[in-house]
């Protein structure tokens, strides 16, 4: 696809994302969030997640009716053209609590699986992180790049925990191997924003088990276009088993440390 094509996709994502973010802000206060649980008692979804996905889907597929749609809260629409990969609220637990780290994540991928455009909106701060393939990464119109931290011992590393009790206990065990080897650990609670923080040099590395494409697809393009690496243990692509990311200098060390900690996928 031409650059013009990728910018058009980004512009459409911006239009849908801005309306989605506004809906989330309007819905946050003074209303019953109507919380339900999904895979476990700690895995929440609200009425706002579902409404927001509907808003995004209607705008994207209204403008481009032949496209596909893969979202967290609705049935997949398959297509041989562009597929939109959407998380209406990434960081739902934070959203429910009012902890100000939650995002709208929208990516456009072509039929070969290549991500062409990605947008992540930090809803609370109205910060827009975005990238197009070979077009660089931006935060609110300013170009961003990953940090130049060169050693894991100086690295700020973010991670997350599963909603599943046994998995999160195992993740905490892995963390005991890391905590003495890095500058410090962060657990912000929204995977798409962890990736954007990496792209903007707010952290140096990130790993998380059990993510879905709507959590990492937009953020992955934003990290790569900012000069960073996103992969898994045994592949150069992130996978549900592991999303592993860093600036190029610390990525290898982080990967080796995770392997040494006994992490298997
Ligand atoms: P969500 O808020 O959309 O559910 C939390 O560590 C981060 O991981 C959030 O971005 C959360 O997305 C995502 N996530 C996705 N699947 C998860 C799962 N099964 N358990 C925990 N977090 C998950
Ligand atoms: Ca979500």
Tab-separated table of N, CA and C and ligand atoms in Angstrom, residues 72 87 89-92 160-163 187 189-191 208 210-212 215, ligand 1:
chain	number	residue	atom	x	y	z
A	72	UNK	N	-12.115	-6.911	20.764
A	72	UNK	CA	-12.197	-7.726	21.976
A	72	UNK	C	-13.638	-8.067	22.337
A	87	UNK	N	-9.040	-2.747	20.470
A	87	UNK	CA	-9.450	-2.875	21.874
A	87	UNK	C	-10.100	-1.551	22.279
A	89	UNK	N	-11.379	-0.531	25.180
A	89	UNK	CA	-10.732	-0.048	26.414
A	89	UNK	C	-9.669	-1.059	26.792
A	90	UNK	N	-8.416	-0.675	26.653
A	90	UNK	CA	-7.318	-1.497	27.149
A	90	UNK	C	-6.969	-0.962	28.535
A	91	UNK	N	-6.997	-1.863	29.515
A	91	UNK	CA	-6.811	-1.421	30.899
A	91	UNK	C	-8.156	-1.222	31.582
A	92	UNK	N	-9.056	-2.172	31.387
A	92	UNK	CA	-10.412	-2.015	31.930
A	92	UNK	C	-10.418	-1.909	33.462
A	160	UNK	N	3.053	-7.240	33.197
A	160	UNK	CA	1.662	-7.328	33.645
A	160	UNK	C	1.387	-8.715	34.169
A	161	UNK	N	0.233	-8.870	34.791
A	161	UNK	CA	-0.152	-10.165	35.358
A	161	UNK	C	-1.480	-10.616	34.772
A	162	UNK	N	-1.625	-11.915	34.653
A	162	UNK	CA	-2.842	-12.513	34.097
A	162	UNK	C	-4.022	-12.327	35.055
A	163	UNK	N	-5.233	-12.466	34.502
A	163	UNK	CA	-6.433	-12.503	35.345
A	163	UNK	C	-6.571	-13.849	36.046
A	187	UNK	N	4.180	-1.752	36.728
A	187	UNK	CA	3.021	-2.529	36.317
A	187	UNK	C	1.885	-1.512	36.162
A	189	UNK	N	-0.751	-1.591	33.839
A	189	UNK	CA	-2.082	-2.184	33.716
A	189	UNK	C	-2.762	-2.036	32.367
A	190	UNK	N	-2.056	-1.523	31.369
A	190	UNK	CA	-2.637	-1.443	30.016
A	190	UNK	C	-1.517	-1.730	29.023
A	191	UNK	N	-1.591	-2.901	28.383
A	191	UNK	CA	-0.490	-3.372	27.543
A	191	UNK	C	-0.179	-2.416	26.393
A	208	UNK	N	5.099	-9.424	28.678
A	208	UNK	CA	3.836	-9.865	29.271
A	208	UNK	C	3.364	-11.136	28.582
A	210	UNK	N	0.184	-13.763	27.690
A	210	UNK	CA	-1.274	-13.908	27.609
A	210	UNK	C	-2.014	-12.757	26.960
A	211	UNK	N	-1.304	-11.929	26.199
A	211	UNK	CA	-1.989	-10.821	25.514
A	211	UNK	C	-2.671	-11.304	24.245
A	212	UNK	N	-3.585	-10.503	23.754
A	212	UNK	CA	-4.303	-10.764	22.509
A	212	UNK	C	-3.873	-9.728	21.471
A	215	UNK	N	-4.535	-6.165	22.065
A	215	UNK	CA	-3.745	-5.501	23.113
A	215	UNK	C	-2.421	-4.980	22.546
B	1	LIG	P1	-7.699	-5.478	29.060
B	1	LIG	O1	-7.693	-4.388	30.033
B	1	LIG	O2	-8.260	-5.089	27.728
B	1	LIG	O3	-8.322	-6.745	29.605
B	1	LIG	C1	-3.058	-6.068	31.967
B	1	LIG	O4	-1.875	-6.688	32.370
B	1	LIG	C2	-3.049	-5.904	30.463
B	1	LIG	O5	-3.136	-7.191	29.828
B	1	LIG	C3	-4.225	-5.146	29.927
B	1	LIG	O6	-3.791	-4.537	28.750
B	1	LIG	C4	-5.256	-6.232	29.652
B	1	LIG	O7	-6.196	-5.862	28.687
B	1	LIG	C5	-4.347	-7.260	29.066
B	1	LIG	N1	-4.877	-8.601	29.077
B	1	LIG	C6	-5.406	-9.256	28.027
B	1	LIG	N2	-5.740	-10.481	28.328
B	1	LIG	C7	-5.440	-10.642	29.606
B	1	LIG	C8	-5.588	-11.719	30.508
B	1	LIG	N3	-6.086	-12.900	30.156
B	1	LIG	N4	-5.191	-11.519	31.767
B	1	LIG	C9	-4.690	-10.313	32.148
B	1	LIG	N5	-4.520	-9.283	31.341
B	1	LIG	C10	-4.889	-9.438	30.089
